Coordinates of C-alpha atoms and ligand atoms in Angstrom, one line a residue:
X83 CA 23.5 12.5 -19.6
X84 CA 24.2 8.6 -19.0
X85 CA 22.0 7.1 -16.1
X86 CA 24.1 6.2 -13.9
X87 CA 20.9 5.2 -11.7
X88 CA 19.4 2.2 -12.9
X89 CA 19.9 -0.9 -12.7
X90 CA 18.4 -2.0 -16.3
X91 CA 21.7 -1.3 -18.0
X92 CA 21.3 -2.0 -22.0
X93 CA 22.9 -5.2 -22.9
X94 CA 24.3 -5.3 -26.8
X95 CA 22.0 -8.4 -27.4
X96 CA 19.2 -5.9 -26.7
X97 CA 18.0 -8.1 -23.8
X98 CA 16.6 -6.3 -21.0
X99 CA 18.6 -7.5 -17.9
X100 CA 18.2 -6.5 -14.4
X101 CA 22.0 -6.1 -13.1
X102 CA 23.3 -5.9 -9.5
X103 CA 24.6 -2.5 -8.4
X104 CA 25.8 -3.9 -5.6
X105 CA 28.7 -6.4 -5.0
X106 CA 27.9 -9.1 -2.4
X107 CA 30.2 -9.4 0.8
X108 CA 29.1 -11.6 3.4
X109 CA 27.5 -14.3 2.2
X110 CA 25.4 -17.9 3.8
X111 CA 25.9 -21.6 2.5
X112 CA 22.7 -22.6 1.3
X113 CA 21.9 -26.3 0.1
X114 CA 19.7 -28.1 -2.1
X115 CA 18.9 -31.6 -0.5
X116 CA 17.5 -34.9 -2.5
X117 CA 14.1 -34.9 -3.7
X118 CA 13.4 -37.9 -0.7
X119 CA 14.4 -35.6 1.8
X120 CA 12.8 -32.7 0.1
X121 CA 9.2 -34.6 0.2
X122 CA 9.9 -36.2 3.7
X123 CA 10.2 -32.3 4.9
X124 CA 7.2 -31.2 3.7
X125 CA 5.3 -34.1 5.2
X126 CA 6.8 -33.1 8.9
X127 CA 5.9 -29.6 8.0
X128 CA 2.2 -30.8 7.5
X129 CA 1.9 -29.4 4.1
X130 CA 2.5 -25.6 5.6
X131 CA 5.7 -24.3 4.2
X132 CA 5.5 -21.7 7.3
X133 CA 6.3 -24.7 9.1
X134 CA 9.4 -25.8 7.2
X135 CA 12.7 -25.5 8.7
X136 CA 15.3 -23.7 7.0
X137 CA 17.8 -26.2 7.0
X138 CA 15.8 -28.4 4.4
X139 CA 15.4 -24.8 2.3
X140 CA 17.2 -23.8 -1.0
X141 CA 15.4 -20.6 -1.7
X142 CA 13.3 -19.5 0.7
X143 CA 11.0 -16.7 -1.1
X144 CA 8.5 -17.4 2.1
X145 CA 8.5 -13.5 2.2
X146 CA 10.4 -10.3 2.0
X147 CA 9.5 -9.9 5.9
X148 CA 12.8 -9.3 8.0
X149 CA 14.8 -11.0 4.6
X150 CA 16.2 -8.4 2.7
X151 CA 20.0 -8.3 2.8
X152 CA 21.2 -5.7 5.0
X153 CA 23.4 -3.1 3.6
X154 CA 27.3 -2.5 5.1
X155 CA 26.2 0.9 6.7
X156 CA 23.1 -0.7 8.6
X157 CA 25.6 -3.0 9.7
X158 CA 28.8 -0.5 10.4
X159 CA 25.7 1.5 12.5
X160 CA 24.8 -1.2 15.0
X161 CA 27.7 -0.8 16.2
X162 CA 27.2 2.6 17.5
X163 CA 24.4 1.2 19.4
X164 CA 23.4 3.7 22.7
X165 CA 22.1 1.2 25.1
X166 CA 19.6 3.1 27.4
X167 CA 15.7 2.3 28.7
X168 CA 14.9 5.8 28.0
X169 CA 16.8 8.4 25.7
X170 CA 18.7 6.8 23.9
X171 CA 20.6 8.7 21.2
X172 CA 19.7 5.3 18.6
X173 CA 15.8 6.8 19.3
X174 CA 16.6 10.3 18.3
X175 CA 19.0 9.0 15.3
X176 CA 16.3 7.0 13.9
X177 CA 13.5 9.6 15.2
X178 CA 15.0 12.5 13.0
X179 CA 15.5 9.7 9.7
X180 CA 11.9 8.8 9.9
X181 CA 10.7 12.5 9.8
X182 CA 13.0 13.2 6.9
X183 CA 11.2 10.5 4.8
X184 CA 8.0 10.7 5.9
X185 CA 7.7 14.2 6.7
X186 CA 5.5 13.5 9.5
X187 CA 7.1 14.8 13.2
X188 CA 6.2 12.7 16.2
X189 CA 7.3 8.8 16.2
X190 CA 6.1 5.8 17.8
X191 CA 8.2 2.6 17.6
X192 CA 7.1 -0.6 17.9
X193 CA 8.8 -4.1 17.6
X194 CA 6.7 -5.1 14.0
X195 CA 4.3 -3.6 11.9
X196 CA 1.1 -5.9 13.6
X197 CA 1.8 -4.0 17.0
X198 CA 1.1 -0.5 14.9
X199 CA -2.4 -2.2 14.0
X200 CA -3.2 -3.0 17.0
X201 CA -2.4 0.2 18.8
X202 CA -4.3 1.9 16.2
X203 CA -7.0 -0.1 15.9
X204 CA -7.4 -0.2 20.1
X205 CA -7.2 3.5 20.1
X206 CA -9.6 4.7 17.3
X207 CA -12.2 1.8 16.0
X208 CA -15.2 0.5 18.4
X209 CA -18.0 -1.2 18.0
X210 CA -19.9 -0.7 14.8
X211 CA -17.4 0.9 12.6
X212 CA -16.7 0.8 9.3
X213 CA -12.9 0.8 7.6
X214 CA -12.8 1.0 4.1
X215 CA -9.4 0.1 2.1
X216 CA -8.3 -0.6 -1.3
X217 CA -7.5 -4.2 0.2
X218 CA -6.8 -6.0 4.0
X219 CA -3.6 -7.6 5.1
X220 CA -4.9 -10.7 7.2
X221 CA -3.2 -9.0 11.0
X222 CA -4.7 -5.9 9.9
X223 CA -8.1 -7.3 9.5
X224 CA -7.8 -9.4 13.2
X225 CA -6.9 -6.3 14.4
X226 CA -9.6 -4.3 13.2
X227 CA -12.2 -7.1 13.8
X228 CA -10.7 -7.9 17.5
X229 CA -12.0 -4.1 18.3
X230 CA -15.2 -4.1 16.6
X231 CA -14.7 -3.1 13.1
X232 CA -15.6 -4.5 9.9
X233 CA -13.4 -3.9 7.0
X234 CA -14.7 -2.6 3.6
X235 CA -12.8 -3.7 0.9
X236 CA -13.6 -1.3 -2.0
X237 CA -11.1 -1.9 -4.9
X238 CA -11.4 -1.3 -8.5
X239 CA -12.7 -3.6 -11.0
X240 CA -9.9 -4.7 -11.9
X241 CA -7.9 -5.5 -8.8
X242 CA -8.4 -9.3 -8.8
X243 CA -7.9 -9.9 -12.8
X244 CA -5.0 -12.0 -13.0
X245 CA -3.9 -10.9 -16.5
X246 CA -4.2 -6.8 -16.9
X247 CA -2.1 -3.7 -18.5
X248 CA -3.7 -1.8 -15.5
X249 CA -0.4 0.3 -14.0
X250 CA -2.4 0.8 -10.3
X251 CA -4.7 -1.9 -9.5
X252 CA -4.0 -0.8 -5.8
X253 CA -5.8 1.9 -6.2
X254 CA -9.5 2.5 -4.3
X255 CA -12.6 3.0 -6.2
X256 CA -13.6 6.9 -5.2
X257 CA -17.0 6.7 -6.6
X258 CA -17.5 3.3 -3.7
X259 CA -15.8 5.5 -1.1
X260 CA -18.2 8.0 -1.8
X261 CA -21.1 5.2 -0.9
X262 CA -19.3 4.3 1.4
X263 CA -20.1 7.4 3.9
X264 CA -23.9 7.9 2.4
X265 CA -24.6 4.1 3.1
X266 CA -22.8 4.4 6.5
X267 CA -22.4 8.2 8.2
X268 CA -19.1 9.2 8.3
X269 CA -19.3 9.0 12.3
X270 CA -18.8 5.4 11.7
X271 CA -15.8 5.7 9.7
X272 CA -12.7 5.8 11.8
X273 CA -10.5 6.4 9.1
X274 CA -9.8 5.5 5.2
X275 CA -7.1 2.9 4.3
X276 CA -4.9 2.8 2.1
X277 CA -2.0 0.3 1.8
X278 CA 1.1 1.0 -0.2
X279 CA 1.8 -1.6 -2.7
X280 CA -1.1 -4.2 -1.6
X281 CA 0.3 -7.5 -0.5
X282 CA -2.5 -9.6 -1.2
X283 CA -3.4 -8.9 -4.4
X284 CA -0.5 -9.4 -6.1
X285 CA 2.0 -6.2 -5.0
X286 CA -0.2 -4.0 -6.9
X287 CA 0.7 -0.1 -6.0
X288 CA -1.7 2.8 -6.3
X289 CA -1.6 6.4 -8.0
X290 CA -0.6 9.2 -6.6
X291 CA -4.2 10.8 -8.1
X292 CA -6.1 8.2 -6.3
X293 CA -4.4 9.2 -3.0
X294 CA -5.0 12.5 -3.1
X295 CA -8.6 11.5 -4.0
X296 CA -8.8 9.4 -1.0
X297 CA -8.1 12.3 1.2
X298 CA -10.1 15.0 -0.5
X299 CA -12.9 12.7 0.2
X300 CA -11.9 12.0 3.9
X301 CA -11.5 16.1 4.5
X302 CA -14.8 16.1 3.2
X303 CA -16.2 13.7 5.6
X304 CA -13.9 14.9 8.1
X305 CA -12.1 11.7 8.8
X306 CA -8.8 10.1 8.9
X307 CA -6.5 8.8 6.3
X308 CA -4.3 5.7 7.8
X309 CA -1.7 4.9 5.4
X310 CA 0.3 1.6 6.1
X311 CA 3.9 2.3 4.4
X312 CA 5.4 -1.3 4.8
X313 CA 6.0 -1.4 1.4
X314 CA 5.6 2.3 0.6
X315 CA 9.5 2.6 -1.4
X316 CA 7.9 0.1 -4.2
X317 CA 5.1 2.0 -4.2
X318 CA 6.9 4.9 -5.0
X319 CA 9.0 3.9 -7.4
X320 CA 5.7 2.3 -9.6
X321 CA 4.6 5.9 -9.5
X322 CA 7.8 7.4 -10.5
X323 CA 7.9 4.8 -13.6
X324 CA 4.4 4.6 -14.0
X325 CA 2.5 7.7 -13.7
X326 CA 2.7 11.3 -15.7
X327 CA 4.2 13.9 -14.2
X328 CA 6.7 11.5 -11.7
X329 CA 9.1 10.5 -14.2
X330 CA 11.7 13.1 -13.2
X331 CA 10.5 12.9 -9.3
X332 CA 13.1 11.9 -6.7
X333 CA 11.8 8.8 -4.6
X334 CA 12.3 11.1 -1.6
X335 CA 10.4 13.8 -2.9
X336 CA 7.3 10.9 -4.5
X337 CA 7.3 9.4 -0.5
X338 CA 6.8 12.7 0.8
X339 CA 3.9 13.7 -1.1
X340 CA 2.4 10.3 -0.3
X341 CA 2.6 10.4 3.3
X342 CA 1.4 14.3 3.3
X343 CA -1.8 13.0 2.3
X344 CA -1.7 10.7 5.4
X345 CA -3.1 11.3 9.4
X346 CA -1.6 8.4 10.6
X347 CA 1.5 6.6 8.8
X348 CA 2.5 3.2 10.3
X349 CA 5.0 0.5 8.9
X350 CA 6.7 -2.4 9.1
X351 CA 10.4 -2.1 9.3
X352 CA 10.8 -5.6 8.4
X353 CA 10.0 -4.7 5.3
X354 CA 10.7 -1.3 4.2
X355 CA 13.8 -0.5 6.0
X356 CA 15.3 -4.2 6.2
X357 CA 15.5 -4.4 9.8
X358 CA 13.1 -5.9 12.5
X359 CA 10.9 -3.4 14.3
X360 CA 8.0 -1.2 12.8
X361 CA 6.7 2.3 13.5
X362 CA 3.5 5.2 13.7
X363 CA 4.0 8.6 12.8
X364 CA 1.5 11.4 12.9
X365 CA 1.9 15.4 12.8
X366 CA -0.9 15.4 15.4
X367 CA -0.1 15.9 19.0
X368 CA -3.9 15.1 19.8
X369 CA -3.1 11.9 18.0
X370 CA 0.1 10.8 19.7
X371 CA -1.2 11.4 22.8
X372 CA -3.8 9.3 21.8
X373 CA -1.4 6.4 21.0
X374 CA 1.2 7.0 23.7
X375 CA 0.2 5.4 26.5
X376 CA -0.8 2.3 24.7
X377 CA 2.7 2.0 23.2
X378 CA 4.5 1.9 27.0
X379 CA 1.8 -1.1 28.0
X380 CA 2.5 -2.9 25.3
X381 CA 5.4 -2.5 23.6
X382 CA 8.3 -1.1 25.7
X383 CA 9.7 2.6 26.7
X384 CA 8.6 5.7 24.0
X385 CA 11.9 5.6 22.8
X386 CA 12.7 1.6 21.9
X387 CA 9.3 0.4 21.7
X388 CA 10.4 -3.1 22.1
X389 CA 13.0 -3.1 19.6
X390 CA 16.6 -3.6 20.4
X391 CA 19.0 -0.4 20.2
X392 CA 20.8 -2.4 17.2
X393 CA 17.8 -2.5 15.3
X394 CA 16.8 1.0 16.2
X395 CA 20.1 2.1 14.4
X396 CA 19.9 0.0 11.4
X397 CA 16.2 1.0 10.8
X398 CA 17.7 4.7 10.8
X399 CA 19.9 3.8 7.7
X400 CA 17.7 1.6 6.1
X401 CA 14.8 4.0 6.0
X402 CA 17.0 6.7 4.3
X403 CA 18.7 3.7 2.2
X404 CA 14.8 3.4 1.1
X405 CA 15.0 6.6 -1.3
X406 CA 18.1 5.5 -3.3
X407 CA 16.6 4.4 -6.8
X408 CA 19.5 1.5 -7.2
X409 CA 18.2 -0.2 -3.8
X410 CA 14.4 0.3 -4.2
X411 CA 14.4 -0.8 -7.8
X412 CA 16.2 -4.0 -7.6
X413 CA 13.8 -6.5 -6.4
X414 CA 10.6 -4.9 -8.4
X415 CA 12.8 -5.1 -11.5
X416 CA 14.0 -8.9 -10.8
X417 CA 10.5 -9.7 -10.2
X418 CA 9.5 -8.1 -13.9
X419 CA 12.1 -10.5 -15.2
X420 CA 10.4 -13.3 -13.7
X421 CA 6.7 -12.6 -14.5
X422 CA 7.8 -11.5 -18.1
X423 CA 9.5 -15.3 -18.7
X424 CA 6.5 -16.9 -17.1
X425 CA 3.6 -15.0 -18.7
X426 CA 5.6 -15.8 -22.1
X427 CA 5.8 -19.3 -21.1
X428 CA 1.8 -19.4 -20.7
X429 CA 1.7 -19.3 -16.9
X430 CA -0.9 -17.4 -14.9
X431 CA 0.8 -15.1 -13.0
X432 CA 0.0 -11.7 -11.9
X433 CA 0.3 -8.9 -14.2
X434 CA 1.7 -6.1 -14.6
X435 CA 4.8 -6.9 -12.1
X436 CA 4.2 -5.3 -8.8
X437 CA 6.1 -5.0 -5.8
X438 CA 7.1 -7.8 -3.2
X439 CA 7.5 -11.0 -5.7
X440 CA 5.8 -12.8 -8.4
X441 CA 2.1 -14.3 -7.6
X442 CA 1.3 -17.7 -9.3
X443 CA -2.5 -17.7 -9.7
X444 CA -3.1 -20.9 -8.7
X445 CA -6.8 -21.4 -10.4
X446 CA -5.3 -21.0 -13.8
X447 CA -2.4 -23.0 -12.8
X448 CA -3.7 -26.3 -11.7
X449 CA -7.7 -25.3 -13.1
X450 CA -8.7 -29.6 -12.0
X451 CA -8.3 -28.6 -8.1
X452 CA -11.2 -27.1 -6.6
X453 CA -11.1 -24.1 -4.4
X454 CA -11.7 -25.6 -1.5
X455 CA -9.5 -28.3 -1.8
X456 CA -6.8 -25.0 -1.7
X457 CA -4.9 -25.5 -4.7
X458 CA -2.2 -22.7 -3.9
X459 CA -1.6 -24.4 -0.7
X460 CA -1.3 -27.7 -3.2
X461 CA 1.1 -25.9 -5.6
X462 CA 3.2 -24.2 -2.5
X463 CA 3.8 -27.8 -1.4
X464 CA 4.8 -29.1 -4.9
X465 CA 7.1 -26.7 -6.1
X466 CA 9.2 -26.9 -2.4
X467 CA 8.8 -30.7 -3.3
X468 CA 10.5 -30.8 -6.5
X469 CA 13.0 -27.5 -6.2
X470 CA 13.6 -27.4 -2.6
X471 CA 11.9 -23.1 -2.7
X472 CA 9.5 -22.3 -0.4
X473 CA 6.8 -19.6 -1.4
X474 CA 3.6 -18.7 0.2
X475 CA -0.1 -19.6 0.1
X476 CA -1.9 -16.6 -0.3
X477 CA -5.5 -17.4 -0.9
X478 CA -8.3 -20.1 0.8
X479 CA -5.9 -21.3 3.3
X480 CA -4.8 -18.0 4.8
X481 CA -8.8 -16.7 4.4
X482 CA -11.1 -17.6 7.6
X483 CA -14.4 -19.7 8.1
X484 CA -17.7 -18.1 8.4
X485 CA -20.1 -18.4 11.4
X486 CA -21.7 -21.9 10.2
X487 CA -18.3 -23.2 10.0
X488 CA -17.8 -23.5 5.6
X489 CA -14.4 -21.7 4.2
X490 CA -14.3 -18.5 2.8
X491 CA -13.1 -18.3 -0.6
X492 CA -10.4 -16.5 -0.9
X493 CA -11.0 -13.8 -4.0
X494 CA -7.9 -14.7 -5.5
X495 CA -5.9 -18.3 -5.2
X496 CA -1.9 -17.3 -5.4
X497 CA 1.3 -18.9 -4.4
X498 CA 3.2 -16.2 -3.7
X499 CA 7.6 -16.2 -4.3
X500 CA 8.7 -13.3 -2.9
X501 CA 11.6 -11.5 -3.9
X502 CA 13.8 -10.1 -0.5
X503 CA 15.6 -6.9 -1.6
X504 CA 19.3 -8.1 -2.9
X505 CA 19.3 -11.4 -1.6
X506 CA 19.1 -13.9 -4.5
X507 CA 21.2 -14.1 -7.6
X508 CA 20.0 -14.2 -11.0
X509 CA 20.8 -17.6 -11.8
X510 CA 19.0 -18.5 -8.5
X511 CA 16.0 -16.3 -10.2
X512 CA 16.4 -18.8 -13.7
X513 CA 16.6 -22.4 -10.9
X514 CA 13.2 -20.8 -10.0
X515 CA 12.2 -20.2 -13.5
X516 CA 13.0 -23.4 -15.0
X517 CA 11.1 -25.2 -12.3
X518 CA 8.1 -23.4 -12.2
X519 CA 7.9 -24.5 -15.8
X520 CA 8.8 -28.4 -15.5
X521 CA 5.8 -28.3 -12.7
X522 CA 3.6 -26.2 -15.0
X523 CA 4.5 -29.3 -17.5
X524 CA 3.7 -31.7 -15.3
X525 CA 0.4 -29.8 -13.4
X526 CA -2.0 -32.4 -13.8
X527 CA 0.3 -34.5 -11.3
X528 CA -0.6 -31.9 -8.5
X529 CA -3.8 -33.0 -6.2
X530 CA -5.4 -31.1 -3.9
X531 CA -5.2 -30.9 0.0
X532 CA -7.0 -31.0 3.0
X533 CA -7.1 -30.0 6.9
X534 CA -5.7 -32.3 9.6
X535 CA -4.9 -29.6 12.5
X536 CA -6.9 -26.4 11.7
X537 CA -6.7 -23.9 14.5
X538 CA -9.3 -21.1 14.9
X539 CA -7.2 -17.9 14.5
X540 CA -4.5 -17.2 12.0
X541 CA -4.9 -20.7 10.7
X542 CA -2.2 -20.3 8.1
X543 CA 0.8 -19.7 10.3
X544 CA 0.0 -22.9 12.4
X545 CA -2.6 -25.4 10.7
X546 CA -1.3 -28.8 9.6
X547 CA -2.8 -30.4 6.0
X548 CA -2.3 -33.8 4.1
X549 CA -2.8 -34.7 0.6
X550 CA -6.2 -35.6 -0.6
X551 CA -4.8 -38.4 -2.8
X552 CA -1.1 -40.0 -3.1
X553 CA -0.4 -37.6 -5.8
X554 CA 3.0 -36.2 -4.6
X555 CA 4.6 -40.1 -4.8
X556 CA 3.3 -40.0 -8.4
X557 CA 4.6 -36.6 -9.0
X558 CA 8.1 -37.8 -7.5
X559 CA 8.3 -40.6 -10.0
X560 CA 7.8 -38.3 -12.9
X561 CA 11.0 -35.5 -11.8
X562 CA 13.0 -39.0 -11.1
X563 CA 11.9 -39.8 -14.5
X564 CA 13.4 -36.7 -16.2
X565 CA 16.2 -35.4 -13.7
X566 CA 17.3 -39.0 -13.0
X567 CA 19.8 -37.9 -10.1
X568 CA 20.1 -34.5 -10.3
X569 CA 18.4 -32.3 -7.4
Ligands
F0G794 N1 1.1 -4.6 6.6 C1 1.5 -5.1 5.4 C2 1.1 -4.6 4.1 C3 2.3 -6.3 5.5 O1 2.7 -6.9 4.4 C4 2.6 -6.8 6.8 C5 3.4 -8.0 6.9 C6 2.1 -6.2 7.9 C7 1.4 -5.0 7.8 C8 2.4 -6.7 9.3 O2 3.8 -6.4 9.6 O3 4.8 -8.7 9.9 O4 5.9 -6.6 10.8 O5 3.9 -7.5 11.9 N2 3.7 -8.8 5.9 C9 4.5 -10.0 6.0 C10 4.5 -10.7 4.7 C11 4.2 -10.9 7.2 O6 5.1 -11.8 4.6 O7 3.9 -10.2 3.7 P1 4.6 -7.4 10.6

């Protein structure tokens, strides 16, 4: 039978081209301004691309957060909006959506993923403990450290290789967890982590055999799994084209055996069901109550949780949108066409494709910057200099200081371009492509940068830097020099 549900449809030229199943309907003017005004930009912005504005943006593949295109039904749904403080009929709508993915029966909203951390992390760490995950998310980690915990990062060995045929480098290490609770007592672990396709290193997803691993060993020490499912539909479809025994597995079906292994599931919306707001869900009515009161303090009424009633109803679709293989599998299979044409052109980037966008490793990129001189934040900068996209540092600048002041490496250096769910085009995808590779060309142009504002928490959303030489002027010259005019 022909597969009517994928989007890699076989082109006669044998090429393996990721086509739209989608048509697209409403649509915003973008615009690609002169270099000059590209560079002058990025100078206001203080060398941060979090602190560009949009209207000096081509592409902006900042993140996938709250930027995936919405769908005509999560639209059409808004619409039927039930404005109320308490009962709304939008709650219940997207109540009863979020147990049919998950599986998991009582719901907590909340208005982003960061305000499920810190509810969790308020409730159930103190002083002392322990958390051990396959990797952090930087508001997970404040979270956890704000209440006392310290965060175990127990990976495999070869989570942070750049270059690997590894299918689940997200995956924990089970013989580490095991330390884990002799070195520690499993009274000071609050609960295991485990986080669905893991942002920092690269979108890498984990197995469905190391999940269930993960929790045989928690049973055994008789403590939680917390799973955070903000990118759980990538996730899932890894498994079902990665892992034996999936291949035939509806995404439905793959997401509910991941979340059955889970106490606690919590989410961002902005990600997984392409609407603002963000969620916990638990089976446990010991562990709700838990939660419950925390979630009226802080984030609004149990059934809005400081998200608007539109929201609420578009989250409702979105989630069950989240299962259809011809929505989940567009951006991870736009984001394989991009590595592939940039590991063929000799560019380090993160490998195998995972979920979220493609990661530039920035070390093997521009290899004359030292780390602390933050070369990802130096190769963000350069590439919104000369092509107008914004990515995202992920590495030294977005790490923290340690008590005598001196950065903390990050473990891996990336410049993340993310890939929102059905937003950019495929010739947009090549714009990127082609200048990626002029700047790979031309890398020896790129300096490195350093601090002018650095504040204390959470640098990388707000910290200002400068360049440590006049090397964007001199890297100007050069695109004037081979795109004369052109943008
Ligand atoms: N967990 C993961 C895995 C995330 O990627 C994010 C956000 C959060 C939690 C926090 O959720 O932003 O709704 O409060 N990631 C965004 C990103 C910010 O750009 O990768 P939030």
């Amino acid at each position: 039978m022909a597969n009517t549900n994928n989007n890699t449809i076989k082109f006669f030229s044998g090429e393996q081209i990721p086509v739209e199943l989608h048509k697209v309907r409403i649509v915003q003017k973008l615009f690609l301004k002169p270099i000059d005004e590209r560079m002058k930009a990025m100078e206001d912005a203080g060398y941060n691309t979090f602190l560009l504005n949009t209207k000096d943006i081509f592409l902006d593949m900042l993140t996938d957060s709250g930027t995936n295109a919405m769908s005509d039904n999560q639209v059409a749904s808004m619409l039927q909006a039930d404005d109320a403080y308490s009962g709304s009929q939008s709650f219940y709508r997207m109540e009863k959506a979020l147990q049919d993915v998950f599986g998991l029966h009582y719901v907590l909203p909340v208005h982003q993923g960061r305000a499920a951390e810190n509810i969790i992390s308020q409730v159930f760490i103190k002083e002392g403990d322990v958390i051990p995950m396959n990797y952090h998310f930087t508001t997970t980690k404040e979270h956890m450290e704000l209440n006392g915990g310290t965060v175990l990062e127990i990976y495999t060995d070869e989570a942070l290789k750049i270059k690997s045929s590894v299918p689940f480098k997200g995956n924990i290490d089970i013989e580490k967890l095991k330390d884990v609770f002799v070195k520690y007592g499993k009274e000071k672990v609050p609960f295991v982590r485990m986080e669905a396709s893991t942002n920092l290193i690269g979108g890498q997803p984990f197995s469905m055999q190391n999940m269930r691993d993960v929790k045989k060993i928690a049973d055994e020490n008789e403590t939680m799994v917390l799973l955070d499912a903000s990118l759980i539909g990538e996730n899932a479809y890894f498994i079902k084209k990665r892992e034996a025994g999936f291949q035939n597995a509806s995404i439905k079906d793959i997401l509910l055996e991941m979340c059955s292994y889970a106490d606690l599931v919590y989410f961002s919306s902005r990600k997984v069901s392409s609407t603002r707001g963000g969620g916990i869900l638990t089976n446990s009515n010991d562990l709700y109550m838990k939660m419950r009161d925390l979630l009226v303090l802080f984030e609004g009424f149990l059934t809005y949780g400081g998200m608007s009633v539109r929201e609420i109803e578009a989250m409702a679709v979105g989630i069950i949108e989240t299962c259809d293989d011809t929505i989940i599998n567009q951006s991870p299979l736009f984001i394989e066409y991009a590595v592939n044409s940039l590991d063929s052109a000799g560019i380090p980037v993160i490998t195998p494709s995972g979920a979220l966008g493609c990661h530039i490793d920035a070390m093997g990129f521009l290899p004359h910057i030292p780390q602390s001189d933050y070369p990802a934040g130096a190769l963000a900068a350069a590439l919104f200099i000369i092509s107008g996209i914004r990515g995202m540092e992920r590495g030294t600048v977005s790490s923290v200081r340690d008590k005598d002041g001196n950065d903390i490496l990050a473990d891996v250096e990336l410049l993340r371009l993310a890939f929102p769910r059905r937003v950019f085009t495929l010739s947009q995808t090549m714009f990127m492509l082609d200048r990626v590779k002029w700047l790979y060309e031309n890398r020896d142009l790129v300096g490195g940068l350093k601090w002018v504002e650095e504040p204390p928490l959470l640098r990388f959303f707000m910290g200002r830097l400068a360049p440590s030489t006049d090397w964007p002027q001199k890297l100007i010259a050069k695109f004037k020099e081979d795109f004369g005019d052109s943008l």
